[in-house]
Tab-separated table of C-alpha atoms and ligand atoms in Angstrom:
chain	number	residue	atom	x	y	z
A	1	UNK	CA	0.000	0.000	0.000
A	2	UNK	CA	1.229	3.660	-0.881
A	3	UNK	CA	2.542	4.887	2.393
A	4	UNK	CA	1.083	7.996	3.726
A	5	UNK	CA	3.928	10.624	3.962
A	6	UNK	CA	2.711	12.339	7.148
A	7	UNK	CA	5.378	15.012	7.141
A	8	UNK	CA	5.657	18.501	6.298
A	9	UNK	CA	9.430	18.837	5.491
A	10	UNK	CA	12.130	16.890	4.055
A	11	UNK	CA	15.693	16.666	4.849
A	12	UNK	CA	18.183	18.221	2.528
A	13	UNK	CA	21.320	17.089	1.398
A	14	UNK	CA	23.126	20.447	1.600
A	15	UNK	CA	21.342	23.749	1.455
A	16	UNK	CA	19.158	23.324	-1.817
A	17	UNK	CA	19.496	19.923	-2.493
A	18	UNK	CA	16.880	17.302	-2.307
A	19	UNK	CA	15.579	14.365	-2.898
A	20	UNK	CA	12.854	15.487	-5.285
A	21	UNK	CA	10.805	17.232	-2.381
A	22	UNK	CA	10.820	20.127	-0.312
A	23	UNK	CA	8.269	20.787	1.293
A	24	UNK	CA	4.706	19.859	1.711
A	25	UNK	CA	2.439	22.455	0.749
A	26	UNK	CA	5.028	22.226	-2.683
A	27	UNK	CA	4.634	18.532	-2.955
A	28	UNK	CA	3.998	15.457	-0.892
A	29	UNK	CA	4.914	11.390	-1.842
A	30	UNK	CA	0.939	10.287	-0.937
A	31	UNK	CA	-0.418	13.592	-3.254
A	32	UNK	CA	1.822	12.878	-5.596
A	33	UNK	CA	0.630	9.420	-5.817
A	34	UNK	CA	-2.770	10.092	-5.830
A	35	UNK	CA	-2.549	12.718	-9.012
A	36	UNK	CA	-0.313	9.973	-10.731
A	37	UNK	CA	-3.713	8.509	-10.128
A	38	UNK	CA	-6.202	10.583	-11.219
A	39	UNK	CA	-4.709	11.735	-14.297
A	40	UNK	CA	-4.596	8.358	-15.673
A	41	UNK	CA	-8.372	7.932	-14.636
A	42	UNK	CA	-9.466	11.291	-16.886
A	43	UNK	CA	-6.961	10.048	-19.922
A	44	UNK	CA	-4.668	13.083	-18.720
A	45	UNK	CA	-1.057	13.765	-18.609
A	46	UNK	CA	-1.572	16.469	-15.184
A	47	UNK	CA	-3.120	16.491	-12.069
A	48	UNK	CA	-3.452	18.910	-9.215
A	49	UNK	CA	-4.900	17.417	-5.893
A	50	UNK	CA	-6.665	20.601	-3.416
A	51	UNK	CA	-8.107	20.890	-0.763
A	52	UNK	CA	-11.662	21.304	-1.743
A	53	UNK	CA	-14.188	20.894	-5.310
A	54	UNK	CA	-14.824	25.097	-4.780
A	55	UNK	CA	-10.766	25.955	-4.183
A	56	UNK	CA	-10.275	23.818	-7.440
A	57	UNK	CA	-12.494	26.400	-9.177
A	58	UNK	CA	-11.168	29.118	-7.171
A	59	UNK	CA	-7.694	28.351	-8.613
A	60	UNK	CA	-9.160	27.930	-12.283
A	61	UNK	CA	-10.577	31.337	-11.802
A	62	UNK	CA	-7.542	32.854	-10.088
A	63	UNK	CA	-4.986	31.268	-13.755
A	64	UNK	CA	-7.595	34.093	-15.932
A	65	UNK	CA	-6.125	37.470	-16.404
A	66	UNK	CA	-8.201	40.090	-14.785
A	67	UNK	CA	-10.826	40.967	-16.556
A	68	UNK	CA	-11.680	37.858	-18.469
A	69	UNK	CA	-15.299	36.579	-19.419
A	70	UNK	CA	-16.525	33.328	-18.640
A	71	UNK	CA	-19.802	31.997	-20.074
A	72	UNK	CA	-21.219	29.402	-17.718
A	73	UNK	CA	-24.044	26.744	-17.254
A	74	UNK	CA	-26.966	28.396	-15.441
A	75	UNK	CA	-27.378	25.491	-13.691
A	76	UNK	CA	-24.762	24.741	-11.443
A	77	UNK	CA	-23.826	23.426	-7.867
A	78	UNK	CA	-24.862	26.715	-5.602
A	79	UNK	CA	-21.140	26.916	-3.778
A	80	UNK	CA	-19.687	27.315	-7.468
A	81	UNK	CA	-22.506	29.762	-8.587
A	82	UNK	CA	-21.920	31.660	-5.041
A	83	UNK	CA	-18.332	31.434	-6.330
A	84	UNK	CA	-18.374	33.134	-9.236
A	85	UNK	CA	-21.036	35.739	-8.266
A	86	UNK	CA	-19.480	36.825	-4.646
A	87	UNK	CA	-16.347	36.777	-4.947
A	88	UNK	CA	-15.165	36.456	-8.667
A	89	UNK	CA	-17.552	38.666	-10.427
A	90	UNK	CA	-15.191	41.454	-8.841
A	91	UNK	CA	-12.390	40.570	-11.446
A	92	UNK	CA	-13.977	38.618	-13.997
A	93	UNK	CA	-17.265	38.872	-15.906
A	94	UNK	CA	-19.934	35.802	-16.231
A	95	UNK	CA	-22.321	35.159	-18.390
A	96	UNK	CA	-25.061	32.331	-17.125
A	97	UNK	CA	-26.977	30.984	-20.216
A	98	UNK	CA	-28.195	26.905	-20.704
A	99	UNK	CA	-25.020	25.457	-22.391
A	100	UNK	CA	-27.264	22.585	-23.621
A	101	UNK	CA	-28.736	25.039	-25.680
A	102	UNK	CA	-26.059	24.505	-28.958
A	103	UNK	CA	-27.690	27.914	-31.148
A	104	UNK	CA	-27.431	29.908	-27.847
A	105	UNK	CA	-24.189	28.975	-26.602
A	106	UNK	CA	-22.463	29.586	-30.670
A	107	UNK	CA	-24.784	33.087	-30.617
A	108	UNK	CA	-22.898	33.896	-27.031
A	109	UNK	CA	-19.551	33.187	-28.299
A	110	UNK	CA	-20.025	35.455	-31.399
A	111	UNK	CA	-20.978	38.538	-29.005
A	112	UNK	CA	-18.775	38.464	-26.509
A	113	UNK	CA	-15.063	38.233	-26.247
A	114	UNK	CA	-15.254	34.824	-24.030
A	115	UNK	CA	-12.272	33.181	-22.576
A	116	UNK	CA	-13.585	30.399	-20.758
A	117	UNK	CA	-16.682	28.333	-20.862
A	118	UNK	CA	-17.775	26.263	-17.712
A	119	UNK	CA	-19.679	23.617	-18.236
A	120	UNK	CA	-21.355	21.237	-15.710
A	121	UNK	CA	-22.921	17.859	-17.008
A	122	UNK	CA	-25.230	16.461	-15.771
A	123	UNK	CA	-25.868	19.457	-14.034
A	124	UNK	CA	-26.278	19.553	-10.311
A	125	UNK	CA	-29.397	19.399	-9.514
A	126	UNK	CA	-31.795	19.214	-12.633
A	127	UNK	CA	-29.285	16.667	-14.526
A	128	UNK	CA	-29.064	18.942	-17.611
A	129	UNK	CA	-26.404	17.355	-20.365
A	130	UNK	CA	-24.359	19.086	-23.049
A	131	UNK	CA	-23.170	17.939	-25.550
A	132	UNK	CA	-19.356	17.442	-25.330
A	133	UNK	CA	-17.950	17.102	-28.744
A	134	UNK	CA	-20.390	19.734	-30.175
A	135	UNK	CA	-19.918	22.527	-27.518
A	136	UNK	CA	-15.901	21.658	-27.375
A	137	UNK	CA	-15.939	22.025	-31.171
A	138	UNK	CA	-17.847	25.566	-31.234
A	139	UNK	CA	-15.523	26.696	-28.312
A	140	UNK	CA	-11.990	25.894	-30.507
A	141	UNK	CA	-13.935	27.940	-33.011
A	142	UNK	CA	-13.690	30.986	-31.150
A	143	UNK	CA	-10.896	29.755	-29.766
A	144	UNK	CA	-12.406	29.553	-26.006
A	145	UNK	CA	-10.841	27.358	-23.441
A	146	UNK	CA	-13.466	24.697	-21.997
A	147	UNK	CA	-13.636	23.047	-18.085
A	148	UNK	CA	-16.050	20.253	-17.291
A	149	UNK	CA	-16.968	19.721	-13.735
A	150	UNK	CA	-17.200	15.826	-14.367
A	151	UNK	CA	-18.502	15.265	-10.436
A	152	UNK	CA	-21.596	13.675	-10.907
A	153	UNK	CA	-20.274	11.241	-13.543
A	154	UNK	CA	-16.850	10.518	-12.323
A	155	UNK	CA	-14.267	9.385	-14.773
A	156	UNK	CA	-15.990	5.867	-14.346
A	157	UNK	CA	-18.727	7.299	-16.652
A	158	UNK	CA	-17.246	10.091	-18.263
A	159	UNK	CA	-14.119	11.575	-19.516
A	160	UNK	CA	-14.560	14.461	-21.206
A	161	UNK	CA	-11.216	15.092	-22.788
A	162	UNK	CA	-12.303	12.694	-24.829
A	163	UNK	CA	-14.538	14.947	-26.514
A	164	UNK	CA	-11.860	17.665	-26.796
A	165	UNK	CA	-12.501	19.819	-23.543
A	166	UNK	CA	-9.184	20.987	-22.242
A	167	UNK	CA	-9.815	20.618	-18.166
A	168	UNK	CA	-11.797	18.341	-16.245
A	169	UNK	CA	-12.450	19.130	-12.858
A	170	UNK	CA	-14.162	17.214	-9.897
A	171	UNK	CA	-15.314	17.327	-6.175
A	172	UNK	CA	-13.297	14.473	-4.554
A	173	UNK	CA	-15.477	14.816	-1.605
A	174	UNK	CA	-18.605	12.946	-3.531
A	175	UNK	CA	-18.005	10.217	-5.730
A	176	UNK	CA	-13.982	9.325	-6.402
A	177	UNK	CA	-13.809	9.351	-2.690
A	178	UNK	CA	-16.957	7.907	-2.087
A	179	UNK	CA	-16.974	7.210	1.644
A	180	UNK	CA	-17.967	10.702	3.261
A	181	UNK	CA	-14.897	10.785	4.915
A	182	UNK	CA	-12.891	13.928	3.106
A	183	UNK	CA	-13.082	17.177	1.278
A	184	UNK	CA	-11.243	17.451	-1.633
A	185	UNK	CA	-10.844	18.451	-4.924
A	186	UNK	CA	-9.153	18.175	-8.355
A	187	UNK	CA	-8.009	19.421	-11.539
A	188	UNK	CA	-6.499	17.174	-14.644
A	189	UNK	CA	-5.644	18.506	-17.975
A	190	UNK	CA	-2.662	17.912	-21.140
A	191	UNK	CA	-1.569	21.437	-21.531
A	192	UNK	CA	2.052	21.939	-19.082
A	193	UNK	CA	1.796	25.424	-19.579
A	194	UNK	CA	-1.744	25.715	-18.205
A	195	UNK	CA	-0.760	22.863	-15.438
A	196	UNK	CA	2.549	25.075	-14.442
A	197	UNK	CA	0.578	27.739	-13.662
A	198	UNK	CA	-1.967	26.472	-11.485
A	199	UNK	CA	0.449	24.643	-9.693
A	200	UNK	CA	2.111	27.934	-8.886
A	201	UNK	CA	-0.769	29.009	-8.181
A	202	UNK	CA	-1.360	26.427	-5.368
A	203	UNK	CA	1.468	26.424	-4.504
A	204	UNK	CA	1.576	30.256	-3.792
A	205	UNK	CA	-1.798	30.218	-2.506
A	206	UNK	CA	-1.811	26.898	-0.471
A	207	UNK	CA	-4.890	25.126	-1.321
A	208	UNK	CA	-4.069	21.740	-1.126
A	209	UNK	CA	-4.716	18.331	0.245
A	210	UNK	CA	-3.217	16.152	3.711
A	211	UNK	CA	-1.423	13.551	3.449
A	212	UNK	CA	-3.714	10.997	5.089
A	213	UNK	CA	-6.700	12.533	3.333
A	214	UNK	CA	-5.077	11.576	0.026
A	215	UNK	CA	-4.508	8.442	1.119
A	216	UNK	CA	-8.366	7.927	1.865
A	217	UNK	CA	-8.714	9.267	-1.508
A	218	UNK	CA	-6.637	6.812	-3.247
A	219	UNK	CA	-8.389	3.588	-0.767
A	220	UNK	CA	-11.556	4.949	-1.740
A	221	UNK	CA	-10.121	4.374	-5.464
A	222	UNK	CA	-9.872	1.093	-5.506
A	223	UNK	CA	-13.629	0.628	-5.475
A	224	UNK	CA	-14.647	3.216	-7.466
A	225	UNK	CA	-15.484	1.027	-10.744
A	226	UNK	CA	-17.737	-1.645	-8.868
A	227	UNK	CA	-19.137	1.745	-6.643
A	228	UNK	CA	-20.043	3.493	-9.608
A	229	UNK	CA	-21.884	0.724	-11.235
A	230	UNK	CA	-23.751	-0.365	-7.867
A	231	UNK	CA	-25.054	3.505	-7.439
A	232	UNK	CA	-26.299	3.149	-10.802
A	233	UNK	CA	-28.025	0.196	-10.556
A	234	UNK	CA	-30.100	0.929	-7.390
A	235	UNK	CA	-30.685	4.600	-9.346
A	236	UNK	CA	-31.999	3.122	-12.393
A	237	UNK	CA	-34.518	1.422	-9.842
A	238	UNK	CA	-35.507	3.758	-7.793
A	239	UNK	CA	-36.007	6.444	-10.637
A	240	UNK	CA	-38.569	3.925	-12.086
A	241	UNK	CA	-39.661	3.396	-8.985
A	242	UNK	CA	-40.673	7.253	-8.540
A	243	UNK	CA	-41.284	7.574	-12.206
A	244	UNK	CA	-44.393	5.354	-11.276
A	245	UNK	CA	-45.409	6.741	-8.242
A	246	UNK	CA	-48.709	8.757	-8.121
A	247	UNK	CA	-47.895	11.117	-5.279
A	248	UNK	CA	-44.618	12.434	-7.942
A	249	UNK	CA	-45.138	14.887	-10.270
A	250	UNK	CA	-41.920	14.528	-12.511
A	251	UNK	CA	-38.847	12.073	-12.426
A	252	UNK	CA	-35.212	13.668	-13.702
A	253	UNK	CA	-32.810	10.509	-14.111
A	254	UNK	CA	-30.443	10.115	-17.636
A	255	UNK	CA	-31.200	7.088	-17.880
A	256	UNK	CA	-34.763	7.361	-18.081
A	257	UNK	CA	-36.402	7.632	-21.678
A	258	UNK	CA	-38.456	10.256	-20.479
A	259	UNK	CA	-35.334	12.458	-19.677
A	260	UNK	CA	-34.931	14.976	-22.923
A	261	UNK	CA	-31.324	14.635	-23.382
A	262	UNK	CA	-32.039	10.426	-22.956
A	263	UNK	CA	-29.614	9.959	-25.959
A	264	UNK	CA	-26.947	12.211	-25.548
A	265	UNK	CA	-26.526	10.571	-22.433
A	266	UNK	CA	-26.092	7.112	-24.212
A	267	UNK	CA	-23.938	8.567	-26.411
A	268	UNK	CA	-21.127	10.342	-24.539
A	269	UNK	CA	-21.825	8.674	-21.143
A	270	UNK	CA	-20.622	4.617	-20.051
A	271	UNK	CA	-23.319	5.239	-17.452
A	272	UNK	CA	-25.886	7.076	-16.153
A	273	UNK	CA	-24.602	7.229	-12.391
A	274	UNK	CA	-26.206	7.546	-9.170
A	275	UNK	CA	-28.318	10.991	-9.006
A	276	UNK	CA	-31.742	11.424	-9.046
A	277	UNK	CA	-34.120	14.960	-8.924
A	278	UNK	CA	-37.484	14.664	-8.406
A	279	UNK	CA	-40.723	16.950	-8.081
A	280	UNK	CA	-42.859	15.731	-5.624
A	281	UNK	CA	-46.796	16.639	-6.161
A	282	UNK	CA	-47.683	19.306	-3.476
A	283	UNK	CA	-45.871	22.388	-1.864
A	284	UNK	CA	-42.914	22.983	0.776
A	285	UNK	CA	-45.146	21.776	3.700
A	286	UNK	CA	-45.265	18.031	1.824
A	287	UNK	CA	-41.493	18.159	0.887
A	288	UNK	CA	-40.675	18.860	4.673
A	289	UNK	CA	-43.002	16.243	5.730
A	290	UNK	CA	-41.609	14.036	2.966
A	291	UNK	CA	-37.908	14.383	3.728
A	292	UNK	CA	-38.209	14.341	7.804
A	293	UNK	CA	-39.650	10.760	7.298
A	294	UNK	CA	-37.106	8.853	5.796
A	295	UNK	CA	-35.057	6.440	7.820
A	296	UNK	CA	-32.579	4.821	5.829
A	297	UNK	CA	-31.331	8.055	3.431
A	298	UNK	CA	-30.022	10.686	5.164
A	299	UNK	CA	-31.082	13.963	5.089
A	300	UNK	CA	-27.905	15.786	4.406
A	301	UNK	CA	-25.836	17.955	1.484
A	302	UNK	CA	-23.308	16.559	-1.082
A	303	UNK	CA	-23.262	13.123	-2.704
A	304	UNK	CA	-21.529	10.174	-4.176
A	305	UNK	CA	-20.705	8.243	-0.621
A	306	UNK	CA	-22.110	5.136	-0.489
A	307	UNK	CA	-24.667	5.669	1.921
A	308	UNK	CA	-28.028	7.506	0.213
A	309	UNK	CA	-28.576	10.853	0.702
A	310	UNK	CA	-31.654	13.362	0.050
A	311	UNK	CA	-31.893	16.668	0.573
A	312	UNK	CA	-33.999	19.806	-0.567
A	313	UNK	CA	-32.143	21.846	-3.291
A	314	UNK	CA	-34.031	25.555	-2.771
A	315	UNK	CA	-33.401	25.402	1.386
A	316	UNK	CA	-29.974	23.622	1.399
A	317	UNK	CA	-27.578	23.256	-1.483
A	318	UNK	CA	-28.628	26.118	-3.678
A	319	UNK	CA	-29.932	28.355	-1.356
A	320	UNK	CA	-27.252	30.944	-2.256
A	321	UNK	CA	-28.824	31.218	-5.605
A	322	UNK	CA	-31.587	33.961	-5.419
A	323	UNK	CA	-35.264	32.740	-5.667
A	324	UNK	CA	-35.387	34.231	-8.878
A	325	UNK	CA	-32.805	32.806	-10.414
A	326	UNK	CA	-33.166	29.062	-8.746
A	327	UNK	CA	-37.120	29.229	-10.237
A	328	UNK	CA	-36.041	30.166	-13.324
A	329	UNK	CA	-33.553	27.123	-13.847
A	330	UNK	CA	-36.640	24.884	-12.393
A	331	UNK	CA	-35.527	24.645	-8.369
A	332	UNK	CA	-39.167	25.005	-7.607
A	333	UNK	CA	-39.780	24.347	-3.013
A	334	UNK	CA	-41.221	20.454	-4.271
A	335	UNK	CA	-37.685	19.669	-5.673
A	336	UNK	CA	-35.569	16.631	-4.308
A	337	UNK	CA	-32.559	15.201	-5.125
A	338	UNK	CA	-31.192	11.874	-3.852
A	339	UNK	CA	-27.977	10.953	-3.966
A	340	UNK	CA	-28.198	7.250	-4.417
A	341	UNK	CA	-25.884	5.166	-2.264
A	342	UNK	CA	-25.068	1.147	-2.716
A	343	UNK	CA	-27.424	-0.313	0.110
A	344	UNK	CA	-29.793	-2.826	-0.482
A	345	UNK	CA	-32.223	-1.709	-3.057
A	346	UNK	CA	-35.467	-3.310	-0.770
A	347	UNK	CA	-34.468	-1.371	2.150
A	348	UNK	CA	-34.378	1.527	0.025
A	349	UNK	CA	-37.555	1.073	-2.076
A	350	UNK	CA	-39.462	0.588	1.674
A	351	UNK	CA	-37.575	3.383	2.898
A	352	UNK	CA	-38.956	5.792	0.316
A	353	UNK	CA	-42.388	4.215	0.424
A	354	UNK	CA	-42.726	4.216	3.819
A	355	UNK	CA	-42.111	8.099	4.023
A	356	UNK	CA	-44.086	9.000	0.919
A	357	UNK	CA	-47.046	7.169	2.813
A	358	UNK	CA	-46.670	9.840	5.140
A	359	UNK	CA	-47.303	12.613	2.655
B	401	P1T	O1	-17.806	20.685	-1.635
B	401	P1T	P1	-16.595	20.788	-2.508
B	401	P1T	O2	-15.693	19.616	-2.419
B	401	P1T	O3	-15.884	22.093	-2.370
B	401	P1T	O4	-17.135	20.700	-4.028
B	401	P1T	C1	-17.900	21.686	-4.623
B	401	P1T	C2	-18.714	21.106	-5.752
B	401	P1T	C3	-18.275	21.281	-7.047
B	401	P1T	N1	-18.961	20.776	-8.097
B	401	P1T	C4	-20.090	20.078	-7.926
B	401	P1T	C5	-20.828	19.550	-9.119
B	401	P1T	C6	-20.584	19.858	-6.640
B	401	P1T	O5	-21.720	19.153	-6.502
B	401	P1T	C7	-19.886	20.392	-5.511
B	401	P1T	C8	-20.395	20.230	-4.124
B	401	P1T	N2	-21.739	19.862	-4.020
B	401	P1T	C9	-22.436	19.637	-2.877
B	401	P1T	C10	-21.908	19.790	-1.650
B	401	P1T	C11	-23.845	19.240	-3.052
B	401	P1T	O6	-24.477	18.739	-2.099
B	401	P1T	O7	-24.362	19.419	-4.156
């Protein structure tokens, strides 16, 4: 097993030379292993491990020159969106439009003098999906760099460099980690330049990961393939489950036929992983009721360990998106999202029938 290099320093030969590492913040054995990791999982040649999903962005964002303009999905994780419109939006301009929307996001690209395009698919939570090769195409056209925030598929089910975007990004802290247990973050890409100077960046800044919390990462690794495919079985389940349900008003799953972007999914996704969104039939006093009742999922933010989660979108994990904007995207107060987790798929079905008997 890699070793876990709990230390901070190393010892130099003489003043200046070493052994390949210097310090920890710099570099560290177990981080180092773990990157050596990941880039091989997204098809990648870099990798930069931090300390968070939302100080990976922050570093993306902090690599632009002042003043840049970055056209991004309008639906995205609330931290991210928070992100970019509290603290960012003071050097950079953003542009929210729906990047599954191919006319719209070409049309965009024409008008403004974009830099970067963020794109998050599926989107988190009303598992949106662009289209990979054709927005990565348009982007080179206008010669626009492109990151994917691959969280909700993981590199199990999708690597978009495959399709020609030039960073993938993720959220260690849901699904590559998978066990609850850490926060973390990550970045893999080709270019060296671009890698050099985020590492600086991290490196100046200090955003990056413990020792022993890389090491969870890279345990939690090992599973990942057979975790990934358990989520989505029980998912594919329960959404039908739902889909059939006469106290829900609308089921959101990929791998549903009834989701829009059904084949698009097929197409540029191995899987359809573990994340559902769901509308129940009724108003906030029902979705309260709803999500206080349930035993075996926990009501609690992120996603991707293998226990289930649920939780209420417009109150918890977008809440820092204004009313306005989260109803416009479709975050209406009967919104859900479950995070499906590998448990047996009986205990879960009762679980969610039991509380929806309640309702
Ligand atoms: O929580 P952190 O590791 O900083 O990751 C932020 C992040 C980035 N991208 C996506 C798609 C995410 O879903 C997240 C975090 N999301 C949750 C905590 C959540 O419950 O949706």
């Amino acid at each position: 097993m890699p070793p876990i290099y709990q230390t901070t320093t190393y010892a130099q030969k003489s003043p200046g030379v070493h052994q390949g590492y210097e310090y920890s913040r710099s570099h560290n054995p177990t981080r180092t292993r773990l990157e050596e990791n990941l880039a091989s999982l997204e098809n990648c040649k870099y990798a930069l491990v931090t300390s968070s999903g939302v100080s990976a962005e922050a570093l993306i964002m902090h690599s632009l020159k002042p003043g840049s303009t970055i056209v991004c999905g309008d639906d995205v994780y609330g931290g991210t969106y928070r992100l970019f419109t509290t603290v960012f939006h003071e050097f950079h301009q953003f542009i929210f439009i729906d990047t599954t929307d191919k006319v719209l996001v070409e049309k965009t690209l024409k008008e403004n003098n974009v830099d970067l395009m963020w794109i998050e698919t599926p989107t988190n939570p009303m598992l949106k999906i662009t289209d990979l090769k054709s927005i990565s195409t348009i982007a080179k056209k206008y010669k626009v760099k492109t990151v994917v925030d691959n969280t909700f598929m993981s590199p199990i089910f999708q690597n978009p460099t495959s399709f020609g975007i030039d960073v993938v990004l993720h959220s260690m802290t849901k699904f590559i980690n998978g066990h609850s247990d850490v926060v973390g973050g990550c970045i893999t890409l080709n270019s060296k330049k671009d890698y050099e100077k985020l590492w600086k960046l991290q490196n100046s800044i200090g955003p990056t990961q413990s020792p022993f919390d890389s090491w969870l990462v890279l345990r939690g690794i090992k599973t990942l393939n057979i975790r990934m495919k358990a989520h989505e079985k029980n998912a594919i389940e329960i959404a039908k489950y739902l889909e059939g349900h006469s106290k829900i008003e609308k089921v959101i799953y990929p791998g549903l036929k009834s989701h829009p972007q059904h084949k698009l999914a097929k197409k540029q996704m191995t899987g359809f992983g573990g994340m559902i969104t769901f509308f129940l039939k009724g108003d906030i006093k029902k979705s309260k009721k709803f999500l206080s009742s349930v035993k075996i999922f926990s009501l609690a933010e992120s996603l991707g360990g293998v226990e289930s989660l649920i939780e209420h979108p417009a109150i918890m994990t977008h809440a820092s998106i204004p009313k306005k904007v989260r109803e416009e995207i479709g975050i209406h107060d009967n919104l859900i999202r479950i995070s499906v987790g590998i448990e047996d798929i009986d205990d879960l079905l009762k679980d969610l029938e039991c509380a929806l008997n309640k309702v």
